[in-house]
């Protein structure tokens, strides 16, 4: 995938950033998914140096600050997102860098206790490079936790509540959307299999500790669902995981 994809995605993210202020941020792992309060994947955060990949509006970093993290670092492709993150984190010392995650932007190596990413990893145009860099930022024993759309999810379409498979899960590649969040903001999102994420983690040197195909959050117990054909809906989420979450460790 070319630099042109990164340039296009950056331009579009700058345009739609305002739709994402506070969305897809910890303790949430994703739409309708179990939360950090339920899964407890992060061990003690107090006094830990943390790095957020695709930090967006900075709300996950704010959550980390509230949990007692000692250093807050974030990388994001979009200038607009970095600007919002600065506002979200006003009064806190945070190191925010505008860069694609797949490029070495000078982050310290062997430095972080935890690197995490909430709904951003799948945007990378070079998964192998992104995982290798993340591995290099971690201290030995450090953890990498990320969430992203369940890889089969993009293929699940629904018509009057009947869920069916569209396209071929077998074919990796990209999906091009001319609009994003209802705006003329073309984006290119890579489409990868579950095995690709797992194998690239292993190739980067990680030991996988946990793979979660998220259930619906207990916060939604008792909430009645309506048949819905929307991309994300409680109806679909009760039948198929919206989100995959993987925790791995630099051994
Ligand atoms: C859904 S948002 C993540 C929200 C974030 N987790 C939060 O706590 O606010 C996805 C983010 O990924 C960023 N992104 C997209 N492609 C990227 C890339 N190649 N490198 C770094 N960040 C990227 C976007 O700019 C966007 O801010």
XYZ file of N, CA and C and ligand atoms in Angstrom:
780
model
N 0.839 -1.201 0.000
C 0.000 0.000 0.000
C 0.878 1.256 0.000
N 0.490 2.252 -0.732
C 1.381 3.379 -0.977
C 1.212 4.499 0.049
N 2.160 5.435 -0.059
C 2.084 6.648 0.749
C 0.846 7.462 0.412
N 0.359 7.282 -0.830
C -0.842 8.022 -1.247
C -2.024 7.654 -0.358
N -2.084 6.378 0.063
C -3.185 5.946 0.938
C -3.085 6.689 2.269
N -1.876 6.758 2.805
C -1.686 7.464 4.079
C -2.080 8.931 3.950
N -1.664 9.542 2.833
C -1.977 10.973 2.620
C -3.482 11.180 2.538
N -4.147 10.288 1.784
C -5.603 10.400 1.621
C -6.316 10.201 2.967
N -5.911 9.150 3.697
C -6.559 8.864 4.987
C -6.342 10.010 5.973
N -5.130 10.582 5.936
C -4.822 11.697 6.848
C -5.751 12.890 6.566
N -5.893 13.196 5.280
C -6.737 14.328 4.886
C -8.181 14.084 5.359
N -8.638 12.851 5.152
C -10.025 12.537 5.521
C -10.195 12.520 7.038
N -9.224 11.973 7.761
C -9.323 11.972 9.226
C -9.334 13.401 9.767
N -8.545 14.283 9.142
C -8.566 15.684 9.595
C -9.975 16.268 9.436
N -10.654 15.850 8.378
C -11.987 16.382 8.097
C -13.059 15.813 9.047
N -12.949 14.522 9.380
C -14.035 13.893 10.173
C -13.713 13.799 11.665
N -12.535 14.273 12.050
C -12.085 14.097 13.451
C -13.162 14.512 14.450
N -13.872 15.601 14.146
C -14.850 16.127 15.115
C -15.962 15.124 15.433
N -16.189 14.145 14.530
C -17.220 13.131 14.804
C -16.746 12.127 15.858
N -15.444 12.107 16.118
C -14.874 11.040 16.951
C -14.401 11.526 18.314
N -14.803 12.749 18.681
C -14.333 13.283 19.960
C -14.903 12.449 21.114
N -14.040 11.654 21.753
C -14.494 10.828 22.883
C -15.058 9.484 22.476
N -15.004 9.167 21.169
C -15.537 7.867 20.724
C -14.419 6.838 20.691
N -14.774 5.573 20.871
C -13.805 4.476 20.813
C -12.637 4.719 21.768
N -12.960 5.016 22.990
C -11.911 5.296 23.977
C -12.118 4.430 25.214
N -11.023 4.087 25.866
C -11.089 3.309 27.111
C -11.962 4.023 28.134
N -12.727 3.310 28.961
C -12.683 1.856 29.152
C -13.395 1.035 28.078
N -13.977 1.690 27.045
C -14.614 0.915 25.969
C -13.538 0.321 25.069
N -13.780 -0.915 24.614
C -12.883 -1.513 23.615
C -13.469 -1.421 22.217
N -14.762 -1.040 22.115
C -15.363 -0.945 20.793
C -16.874 -0.982 20.904
N -17.553 -0.848 19.761
C -19.008 -0.752 19.774
C -19.677 -1.970 20.414
N -20.448 -1.755 21.461
C -21.212 -2.789 22.179
C -20.319 -3.828 22.866
N -19.010 -3.645 22.812
C -18.090 -4.687 23.299
C -17.899 -4.611 24.818
N -17.381 -5.695 25.368
C -17.006 -5.695 26.786
C -15.976 -4.590 27.026
N -15.994 -4.078 28.234
C -15.144 -2.939 28.559
C -13.943 -3.403 29.390
N -13.000 -2.484 29.586
C -11.842 -2.794 30.429
C -12.291 -3.115 31.861
N -13.366 -2.476 32.320
C -13.867 -2.776 33.672
C -14.271 -4.245 33.771
N -14.720 -4.820 32.658
C -15.135 -6.230 32.668
C -13.970 -7.167 32.375
N -13.079 -6.761 31.478
C -12.037 -7.697 31.017
C -10.739 -7.632 31.832
N -10.431 -6.457 32.370
C -9.226 -6.280 33.196
C -7.964 -6.829 32.510
N -7.699 -6.336 31.305
C -6.509 -6.789 30.574
C -5.261 -6.012 30.975
N -5.466 -4.738 31.352
C -4.330 -3.932 31.808
C -4.066 -4.331 33.260
N -2.830 -4.625 33.571
C -2.526 -4.872 34.973
C -2.451 -3.494 35.628
N -1.884 -3.415 36.766
C -1.753 -2.131 37.482
C -1.189 -1.040 36.548
N -1.872 0.088 36.478
C -1.417 1.186 35.600
C -0.590 2.212 36.369
N -0.765 2.229 37.688
C -0.085 3.232 38.516
C 1.428 3.206 38.231
N 1.969 4.406 37.945
C 3.403 4.606 37.717
C 3.924 3.948 36.435
N 3.021 3.604 35.520
C 3.445 2.972 34.259
C 3.562 4.017 33.148
N 4.532 3.779 32.255
C 4.688 4.631 31.070
C 3.857 4.011 29.950
N 2.918 4.783 29.422
C 2.005 4.195 28.435
C 2.060 4.966 27.118
N 1.874 4.226 26.037
C 1.850 4.808 24.692
C 0.573 4.352 23.985
N -0.179 5.322 23.455
C -1.435 5.050 22.749
C -1.189 5.207 21.247
N -1.450 4.139 20.491
C -1.258 4.172 19.032
C -2.600 4.526 18.378
N -2.625 5.645 17.661
C -3.897 6.143 17.106
C -4.706 6.749 18.233
N -4.081 7.684 18.933
C -4.651 8.179 20.209
C -5.895 9.029 20.021
N -6.196 9.413 18.783
C -7.437 10.130 18.501
C -7.603 11.361 19.371
N -8.774 11.478 19.977
C -9.102 12.682 20.747
C -8.483 12.689 22.140
N -7.711 11.657 22.479
C -6.960 11.668 23.743
C -7.729 11.142 24.945
N -8.956 10.651 24.705
C -9.768 10.225 25.862
C -9.247 8.944 26.510
N -8.619 8.058 25.740
C -8.042 6.851 26.359
C -6.828 7.243 27.207
N -6.066 8.219 26.714
C -4.916 8.693 27.507
C -5.396 9.365 28.791
N -6.516 10.057 28.698
C -7.093 10.691 29.902
C -7.464 9.593 30.912
N -8.041 8.503 30.397
C -8.396 7.365 31.253
C -7.123 6.820 31.930
N -6.037 6.728 31.152
C -4.769 6.236 31.715
C -4.256 7.169 32.821
N -4.397 8.475 32.566
C -3.977 9.454 33.589
C -4.799 9.252 34.852
N -6.097 9.039 34.690
C -6.978 8.841 35.855
C -6.614 7.565 36.621
N -6.037 6.583 35.909
C -5.639 5.324 36.568
C -4.243 5.439 37.208
N -3.576 6.583 37.012
C -2.295 6.801 37.687
C -1.055 6.559 36.844
N -1.202 6.509 35.505
C -0.018 6.327 34.647
C 0.967 7.472 34.892
N 2.264 7.152 34.831
C 3.259 8.190 35.142
C 3.630 9.009 33.912
N 3.562 8.386 32.715
C 3.878 9.132 31.491
C 2.848 8.789 30.428
N 2.405 9.835 29.741
C 1.384 9.672 28.702
C 1.990 10.034 27.355
N 1.949 9.082 26.412
C 2.475 9.321 25.077
C 1.427 8.874 24.061
N 1.360 9.572 22.935
C 0.402 9.172 21.900
C 0.914 9.485 20.517
N 0.496 8.651 19.565
C 0.821 8.864 18.149
C -0.507 8.896 17.396
N -0.654 9.815 16.474
C -1.825 9.776 15.588
C -1.466 10.392 14.241
N -2.117 9.872 13.202
C -1.886 10.335 11.828
C -2.428 11.743 11.597
N -3.472 12.090 12.354
C -4.224 13.314 12.038
C -3.847 14.490 12.936
N -3.517 15.617 12.289
C -3.215 16.849 13.045
C -4.426 17.273 13.876
N -5.619 17.132 13.267
C -6.847 17.576 13.951
C -7.067 16.741 15.218
N -6.804 15.439 15.134
C -6.964 14.579 16.309
C -5.935 14.949 17.389
N -4.703 15.214 16.958
C -3.660 15.580 17.933
C -4.052 16.885 18.629
N -4.599 17.818 17.866
C -5.013 19.095 18.462
C -6.104 18.866 19.508
N -7.087 18.002 19.163
C -8.170 17.712 20.118
C -7.604 17.008 21.347
N -6.658 16.080 21.108
C -6.068 15.352 22.247
C -5.372 16.336 23.199
N -4.722 17.367 22.619
C -4.053 18.375 23.473
C -5.081 19.057 24.359
N -6.252 19.339 23.773
C -7.308 20.007 24.563
C -7.848 19.055 25.630
N -8.063 17.796 25.275
C -8.585 16.806 26.242
C -7.622 16.650 27.418
N -6.326 16.755 27.102
C -5.313 16.465 28.125
C -4.730 17.735 28.746
N -5.425 18.846 28.542
C -4.938 20.115 29.073
C -4.658 19.992 30.584
N -3.508 20.508 30.987
C -3.153 20.444 32.414
C -2.343 19.209 32.757
N -2.280 18.253 31.804
C -1.464 17.045 32.033
C -0.259 17.098 31.105
N 0.826 16.493 31.532
C 1.982 16.457 30.631
C 1.841 15.244 29.716
N 1.668 15.507 28.421
C 1.511 14.399 27.470
C 2.408 14.655 26.268
N 3.001 13.594 25.765
C 3.880 13.699 24.597
C 3.083 13.181 23.402
N 2.645 14.091 22.546
C 1.780 13.698 21.432
C 2.504 13.951 20.115
N 2.528 12.935 19.272
C 3.296 13.033 18.032
C 2.372 12.745 16.852
N 2.400 13.637 15.860
C 1.595 13.416 14.659
C 2.440 12.628 13.666
N 2.087 11.359 13.479
C 2.873 10.479 12.603
C 2.052 9.251 12.265
N 2.315 8.627 11.113
C 1.732 7.310 10.873
C 2.390 6.302 11.813
N 1.608 5.359 12.313
C 2.168 4.372 13.251
C 3.194 3.465 12.583
N 3.130 3.362 11.252
C 4.020 2.439 10.547
C 5.374 3.065 10.229
N 5.589 4.324 10.686
C 6.885 4.973 10.459
C 7.558 5.272 11.786
N 8.873 5.187 11.790
C 9.626 5.459 13.014
C 9.647 6.968 13.232
N 8.939 7.423 14.251
C 8.824 8.870 14.483
C 9.713 9.292 15.652
N 10.648 8.427 16.014
C 11.601 8.797 17.058
C 11.128 8.496 18.471
N 10.099 7.666 18.600
C 9.667 7.249 19.951
C 10.822 6.553 20.658
N 10.932 6.731 21.983
C 12.004 6.011 22.678
C 11.819 4.492 22.587
N 12.948 3.797 22.492
C 12.919 2.328 22.362
C 13.102 1.676 23.735
N 12.545 0.501 23.893
C 12.655 -0.297 25.142
C 12.250 0.549 26.354
N 11.193 1.328 26.215
C 10.878 2.371 27.194
C 9.523 2.176 27.885
N 8.537 1.661 27.174
C 7.158 1.666 27.691
C 6.796 0.368 28.410
N 5.979 0.535 29.465
C 5.438 -0.641 30.160
C 4.253 -1.217 29.384
N 3.480 -0.297 28.801
C 2.276 -0.715 28.059
C 2.150 0.128 26.791
N 1.918 -0.554 25.675
C 1.486 0.126 24.454
C 0.087 -0.418 24.161
N -0.841 0.449 23.798
C -2.194 -0.021 23.514
C -2.775 0.770 22.356
N -3.850 0.232 21.787
C -4.492 0.910 20.664
C -5.956 0.502 20.619
N -6.825 1.477 20.636
C -8.267 1.207 20.631
C -8.828 1.634 19.273
N -9.179 0.659 18.497
C -9.801 0.890 17.188
C -8.964 1.778 16.251
N -7.677 1.514 16.192
C -6.846 2.272 15.251
C -5.894 1.370 14.448
N -5.463 0.253 15.024
C -4.433 -0.578 14.385
C -4.781 -0.965 12.950
N -6.051 -1.324 12.720
C -6.443 -1.830 11.402
C -6.269 -0.818 10.285
N -6.077 0.452 10.639
C -5.853 1.476 9.607
C -4.463 1.385 8.995
N -3.550 0.720 9.657
C -2.175 0.786 9.170
C -2.038 0.185 7.773
N -1.215 0.846 6.967
C -0.955 0.352 5.618
C 0.142 -0.709 5.642
N 0.818 -0.846 6.792
C 1.915 -1.820 6.899
C 1.898 -2.423 8.311
N 1.121 -3.487 8.445
C 0.919 -4.089 9.765
C 2.232 -4.619 10.339
N 3.026 -5.225 9.481
C 4.281 -5.812 9.936
C 5.199 -4.721 10.518
N 5.327 -3.598 9.794
C 6.182 -2.499 10.284
C 5.625 -1.922 11.577
N 4.293 -1.751 11.647
C 3.683 -1.159 12.852
C 3.948 -2.050 14.067
N 3.745 -3.359 13.927
C 3.950 -4.271 15.064
C 5.427 -4.319 15.478
N 6.327 -4.302 14.479
C 7.765 -4.338 14.820
C 8.163 -3.080 15.590
N 7.633 -1.923 15.149
C 7.956 -0.680 15.867
C 7.405 -0.725 17.287
N 6.155 -1.185 17.421
C 5.535 -1.247 18.756
C 6.375 -2.155 19.661
N 6.804 -3.279 19.108
C 7.646 -4.213 19.880
C 8.907 -3.493 20.354
N 9.486 -2.662 19.471
C 10.745 -1.979 19.822
C 10.526 -0.913 20.906
N 9.318 -0.359 21.010
C 9.063 0.689 22.010
C 8.921 0.098 23.427
N 8.536 -1.186 23.481
C 8.248 -1.795 24.791
C 9.511 -2.247 25.521
N 9.426 -2.170 26.841
C 10.448 -2.814 27.683
C 10.237 -4.324 27.598
N 11.268 -5.136 27.846
C 11.016 -6.573 27.970
C 9.973 -6.805 29.070
N 9.016 -7.666 28.798
C 7.940 -7.917 29.777
C 6.754 -6.976 29.609
N 6.925 -5.946 28.750
C 5.831 -4.986 28.537
C 4.700 -5.596 27.716
N 3.517 -4.992 27.843
C 2.324 -5.547 27.176
C 1.863 -4.660 26.024
N 1.297 -5.315 25.037
C 0.656 -4.614 23.918
C -0.786 -5.134 23.824
N -1.734 -4.208 23.962
C -3.160 -4.572 23.937
C -3.821 -3.744 22.846
N -4.512 -4.409 21.930
C -5.247 -3.604 20.945
C -6.625 -4.184 20.662
N -7.524 -3.295 20.243
C -8.840 -3.735 19.780
C -9.066 -3.191 18.378
N -9.858 -3.930 17.626
C -10.198 -3.540 16.247
C -11.448 -4.304 15.848
N -12.093 -3.885 14.765
C -13.229 -4.656 14.234
C -12.847 -6.125 14.129
N -13.742 -7.005 14.516
C -13.501 -8.422 14.256
C -13.304 -8.571 12.738
N -12.236 -9.265 12.297
C -11.921 -9.277 10.859
C -13.046 -9.783 9.947
N -13.940 -10.622 10.478
C -15.046 -11.085 9.632
C -16.181 -10.057 9.582
N -16.142 -9.109 10.503
C -17.281 -8.203 10.679
C -17.595 -7.389 9.414
N -16.525 -6.928 8.731
C -16.737 -6.088 7.539
C -17.493 -6.855 6.453
N -17.505 -8.189 6.545
C -18.200 -9.008 5.536
C -19.635 -9.333 5.920
N -20.019 -8.986 7.150
C -21.358 -9.356 7.605
C -22.351 -8.284 7.208
N -23.238 -8.623 6.346
C -24.298 -7.688 5.981
C -25.589 -8.226 6.581
N -26.565 -7.330 6.699
C -27.816 -7.768 7.279
C -28.955 -7.197 6.449
N -29.955 -8.033 6.198
C -31.135 -7.572 5.466
C -32.362 -8.064 6.215
N -33.142 -7.126 6.728
C -34.301 -7.464 7.571
C -33.909 -8.431 8.682
N -32.716 -8.233 9.216
C -32.285 -9.042 10.356
C -31.617 -10.355 9.966
N -31.664 -10.699 8.687
C -30.966 -11.921 8.239
C -29.516 -11.545 7.968
N -28.599 -12.195 8.677
C -27.197 -11.828 8.520
C -26.561 -12.777 7.500
N -25.858 -12.186 6.561
C -25.211 -13.028 5.539
C -23.817 -12.497 5.229
N -23.065 -13.336 4.521
C -21.670 -12.990 4.209
C -21.616 -12.287 2.852
N -20.969 -11.143 2.822
C -20.786 -10.465 1.543
C -19.307 -10.459 1.194
N -18.982 -10.734 -0.049
C -17.584 -10.761 -0.461
C -16.887 -11.984 0.089
N -15.574 -11.984 0.021
C -14.802 -13.164 0.420
C -13.858 -12.815 1.563
N -14.089 -13.445 2.698
C -13.169 -13.275 3.833
C -11.757 -13.694 3.408
N -11.702 -14.679 2.509
C -10.403 -15.193 2.061
C -9.532 -14.128 1.391
N -10.164 -13.147 0.749
C -9.382 -12.156 -0.007
C -8.975 -10.996 0.886
N -7.687 -10.876 1.098
C -7.209 -9.700 1.821
C -7.030 -8.570 0.799
N -6.945 -7.375 1.245
C -6.823 -6.243 0.317
C -7.260 -4.989 1.015
N -8.011 -4.165 0.298
C -8.494 -2.930 0.928
C -9.956 -2.731 0.570
N -10.643 -1.969 1.428
C -11.984 -1.519 1.070
C -11.897 0.001 0.938
N -12.409 0.508 -0.177
C -12.390 1.967 -0.392
C -13.789 2.506 -0.151
N -13.873 3.486 0.735
C -15.159 4.132 0.995
C -15.058 5.575 0.500
N -15.961 5.998 -0.396
C -15.884 7.387 -0.897
C -16.251 8.414 0.176
N -17.107 7.987 1.119
C -17.541 8.896 2.186
C -17.255 8.265 3.534
N -17.058 9.130 4.516
C -16.782 8.663 5.874
C -17.572 9.567 6.800
N -18.376 8.960 7.665
C -19.217 9.715 8.598
C -20.097 10.729 7.857
N -20.573 10.307 6.683
C -21.494 11.163 5.922
C -20.825 12.345 5.243
N -19.506 12.418 5.309
C -18.813 13.545 4.667
C -18.068 13.023 3.437
N -17.808 13.927 2.502
C -17.002 13.537 1.360
C -15.555 13.450 1.838
N -15.188 12.279 2.280
C -13.865 12.073 2.895
C -13.427 10.643 2.575
N -12.893 10.447 1.363
C -12.561 9.083 0.956
C -11.487 8.456 1.847
N -11.727 7.207 2.227
C -10.734 6.485 3.035
C -10.521 5.101 2.452
N -9.346 4.578 2.746
C -8.983 3.226 2.312
C -8.661 2.436 3.574
N -9.441 1.383 3.808
C -9.226 0.589 5.029
C -8.783 -0.822 4.640
N -7.604 -1.239 5.119
C -7.137 -2.586 4.801
C -8.070 -3.652 5.384
N -8.118 -4.781 4.702
C -8.966 -5.908 5.116
C -8.031 -7.095 5.320
N -7.969 -7.555 6.562
C -7.026 -8.641 6.870
C -7.755 -9.757 7.606
N -7.193 -10.948 7.518
C -7.779 -12.081 8.239
C -7.284 -12.073 9.683
N -8.039 -12.754 10.530
C -7.638 -12.883 11.942
C -6.216 -13.465 12.030
N -5.944 -14.473 11.196
C -4.634 -15.141 11.249
C -3.506 -14.163 10.929
N -3.778 -13.190 10.063
C -2.724 -12.227 9.693
C -2.318 -11.405 10.913
N -3.310 -10.948 11.676
C -2.977 -10.182 12.891
C -2.148 -11.046 13.846
N -2.591 -12.279 14.038
C -1.911 -13.149 15.008
C -0.493 -13.481 14.521
N -0.375 -13.841 13.231
C 0.948 -14.222 12.714
C 1.916 -13.040 12.701
N 1.412 -11.851 12.381
C 2.321 -10.677 12.374
C 2.784 -10.336 13.796
N 1.923 -10.559 14.780
C 2.354 -10.345 16.174
C 3.494 -11.313 16.501
N 3.300 -12.564 16.116
C 4.324 -13.580 16.419
C 5.627 -13.227 15.698
N 5.511 -12.840 14.410
C 6.720 -12.477 13.636
C 7.440 -11.276 14.244
N 6.695 -10.376 14.846
C 7.322 -9.183 15.453
C 8.009 -9.537 16.775
N 7.758 -10.735 17.282
C 8.450 -11.170 18.505
C 7.561 -11.235 19.731
N 6.242 -11.055 19.548
C 5.332 -11.074 20.695
C 4.917 -12.496 21.074
N 4.603 -12.665 22.348
C 3.927 -13.868 22.829
C 2.479 -13.481 23.081
N 1.571 -14.210 22.472
C 0.149 -13.849 22.615
C -0.391 -14.411 23.926
N -1.024 -13.525 24.678
C -1.520 -13.935 26.002
C -3.026 -14.185 25.973
N -3.733 -13.402 25.166
C -5.184 -13.539 25.184
C -5.783 -13.024 23.878
N -6.716 -13.797 23.311
C -7.454 -13.356 22.121
C -8.928 -13.371 22.493
N -9.576 -12.229 22.348
C -10.977 -12.125 22.774
C -11.846 -11.752 21.581
N -12.861 -12.558 21.333
C -13.894 -12.186 20.361
C -15.030 -11.670 21.240
N -15.128 -10.372 21.327
C -15.899 -9.783 22.425
C -17.378 -10.137 22.416
N -17.840 -10.401 23.617
C -19.267 -10.529 23.881
C -19.841 -9.115 24.015
N -21.156 -9.015 24.103
C -21.771 -7.713 24.361
C -21.509 -7.341 25.821
N -21.261 -6.052 26.056
C -20.985 -5.606 27.420
C -22.162 -5.893 28.352
N -21.838 -6.283 29.581
C -22.882 -6.526 30.590
C -23.674 -5.247 30.864
N -23.095 -4.088 30.538
C -23.834 -2.827 30.708
C -25.120 -2.819 29.874
N -25.166 -3.699 28.867
C -26.339 -3.715 27.985
C -27.300 -4.853 28.327
N -27.029 -5.561 29.440
C -27.944 -6.618 29.885
C -29.328 -6.018 30.062
N -30.320 -6.721 29.571
C -31.697 -6.254 29.772
C -32.137 -5.221 28.754
N -31.189 -4.692 27.964
C -31.579 -3.714 26.923
C -32.159 -4.503 25.759
N -33.380 -4.146 25.364
C -33.985 -4.935 24.285
C -33.453 -4.445 22.952
N -33.326 -5.384 22.041
C -32.744 -5.051 20.739
C -33.852 -4.981 19.700
N -33.642 -4.109 18.719
C -34.560 -4.102 17.587
C -33.810 -4.697 16.419
N -34.547 -5.341 15.529
C -33.884 -5.840 14.318
C -33.301 -4.628 13.608
N -32.018 -4.692 13.292
C -31.370 -3.539 12.679
C -30.367 -4.006 11.651
N -30.346 -3.319 10.516
C -29.378 -3.658 9.474
C -28.186 -2.704 9.486
N -28.084 -1.872 10.526
C -26.960 -0.930 10.599
C -25.642 -1.691 10.731
N -24.545 -1.014 10.337
C -23.230 -1.669 10.416
C -22.971 -2.162 11.843
N -23.115 -1.278 12.822
C -23.017 -1.697 14.222
C -24.418 -1.637 14.829
N -24.859 -2.736 15.398
C -26.142 -2.713 16.107
C -26.077 -3.744 17.217
N -26.893 -3.512 18.235
C -26.959 -4.463 19.343
C -27.455 -5.811 18.821
N -28.365 -5.743 17.852
C -28.926 -6.949 17.237
C -27.805 -7.818 16.653
N -26.930 -7.178 15.861
C -25.825 -7.940 15.245
C -24.814 -8.365 16.310
N -24.513 -7.423 17.239
C -23.467 -7.697 18.243
C -23.843 -8.872 19.148
N -25.152 -9.104 19.360
C -25.565 -10.245 20.200
C -25.379 -11.563 19.455
N -25.180 -11.482 18.138
C -25.042 -12.701 17.332
C -23.623 -12.947 16.843
N -22.859 -11.856 16.737
C -21.483 -11.977 16.212
C -20.623 -10.881 16.844
N -19.395 -11.202 17.255
C -18.573 -10.171 17.912
C -18.228 -9.010 16.980
N -18.495 -7.801 17.438
C -18.071 -6.624 16.667
C -16.545 -6.489 16.712
N -15.970 -6.888 17.853
C -14.610 -6.463 18.186
C -13.703 -7.647 18.536
N -12.476 -7.591 18.021
C -11.463 -8.534 18.525
C -10.499 -7.728 19.403
N -10.040 -8.363 20.446
C -9.094 -7.717 21.360
C -7.964 -8.718 21.567
N -6.737 -8.250 21.369
C -5.598 -9.170 21.551
C -4.606 -8.543 22.526
N -4.225 -9.350 23.499
C -3.166 -8.920 24.425
C -1.941 -9.785 24.184
N -0.806 -9.133 23.959
C 0.435 -9.898 23.816
C 1.540 -9.224 24.636
N 2.622 -9.974 24.775
C 3.680 -9.543 25.687
C 5.023 -9.633 24.966
N 5.910 -8.666 25.240
C 7.289 -8.745 24.720
C 8.082 -9.587 25.702
N 8.447 -10.800 25.281
C 9.077 -11.680 26.286
C 10.567 -11.351 26.393
C -11.358 5.489 15.981
S -10.008 6.579 16.154
C -9.234 6.055 17.665
C -9.772 6.750 18.863
C -8.874 6.660 20.071
N -8.692 5.301 20.480
C -9.356 7.493 21.268
O -9.133 7.063 22.409
O -9.895 8.587 21.072
C -8.811 5.984 14.995
C -7.592 6.868 14.929
O -6.601 6.246 14.127
C -5.875 7.291 13.497
N -5.127 6.699 12.363
C -5.599 6.282 11.164
N -4.586 5.777 10.439
C -3.462 5.879 11.181
C -2.093 5.550 10.965
N -1.693 4.964 9.836
N -1.196 5.825 11.947
C -1.585 6.422 13.114
N -2.875 6.755 13.369
C -3.800 6.480 12.423
C -6.940 8.297 13.083
O -6.406 9.578 12.829
C -7.863 8.246 14.290
O -7.558 9.242 15.221
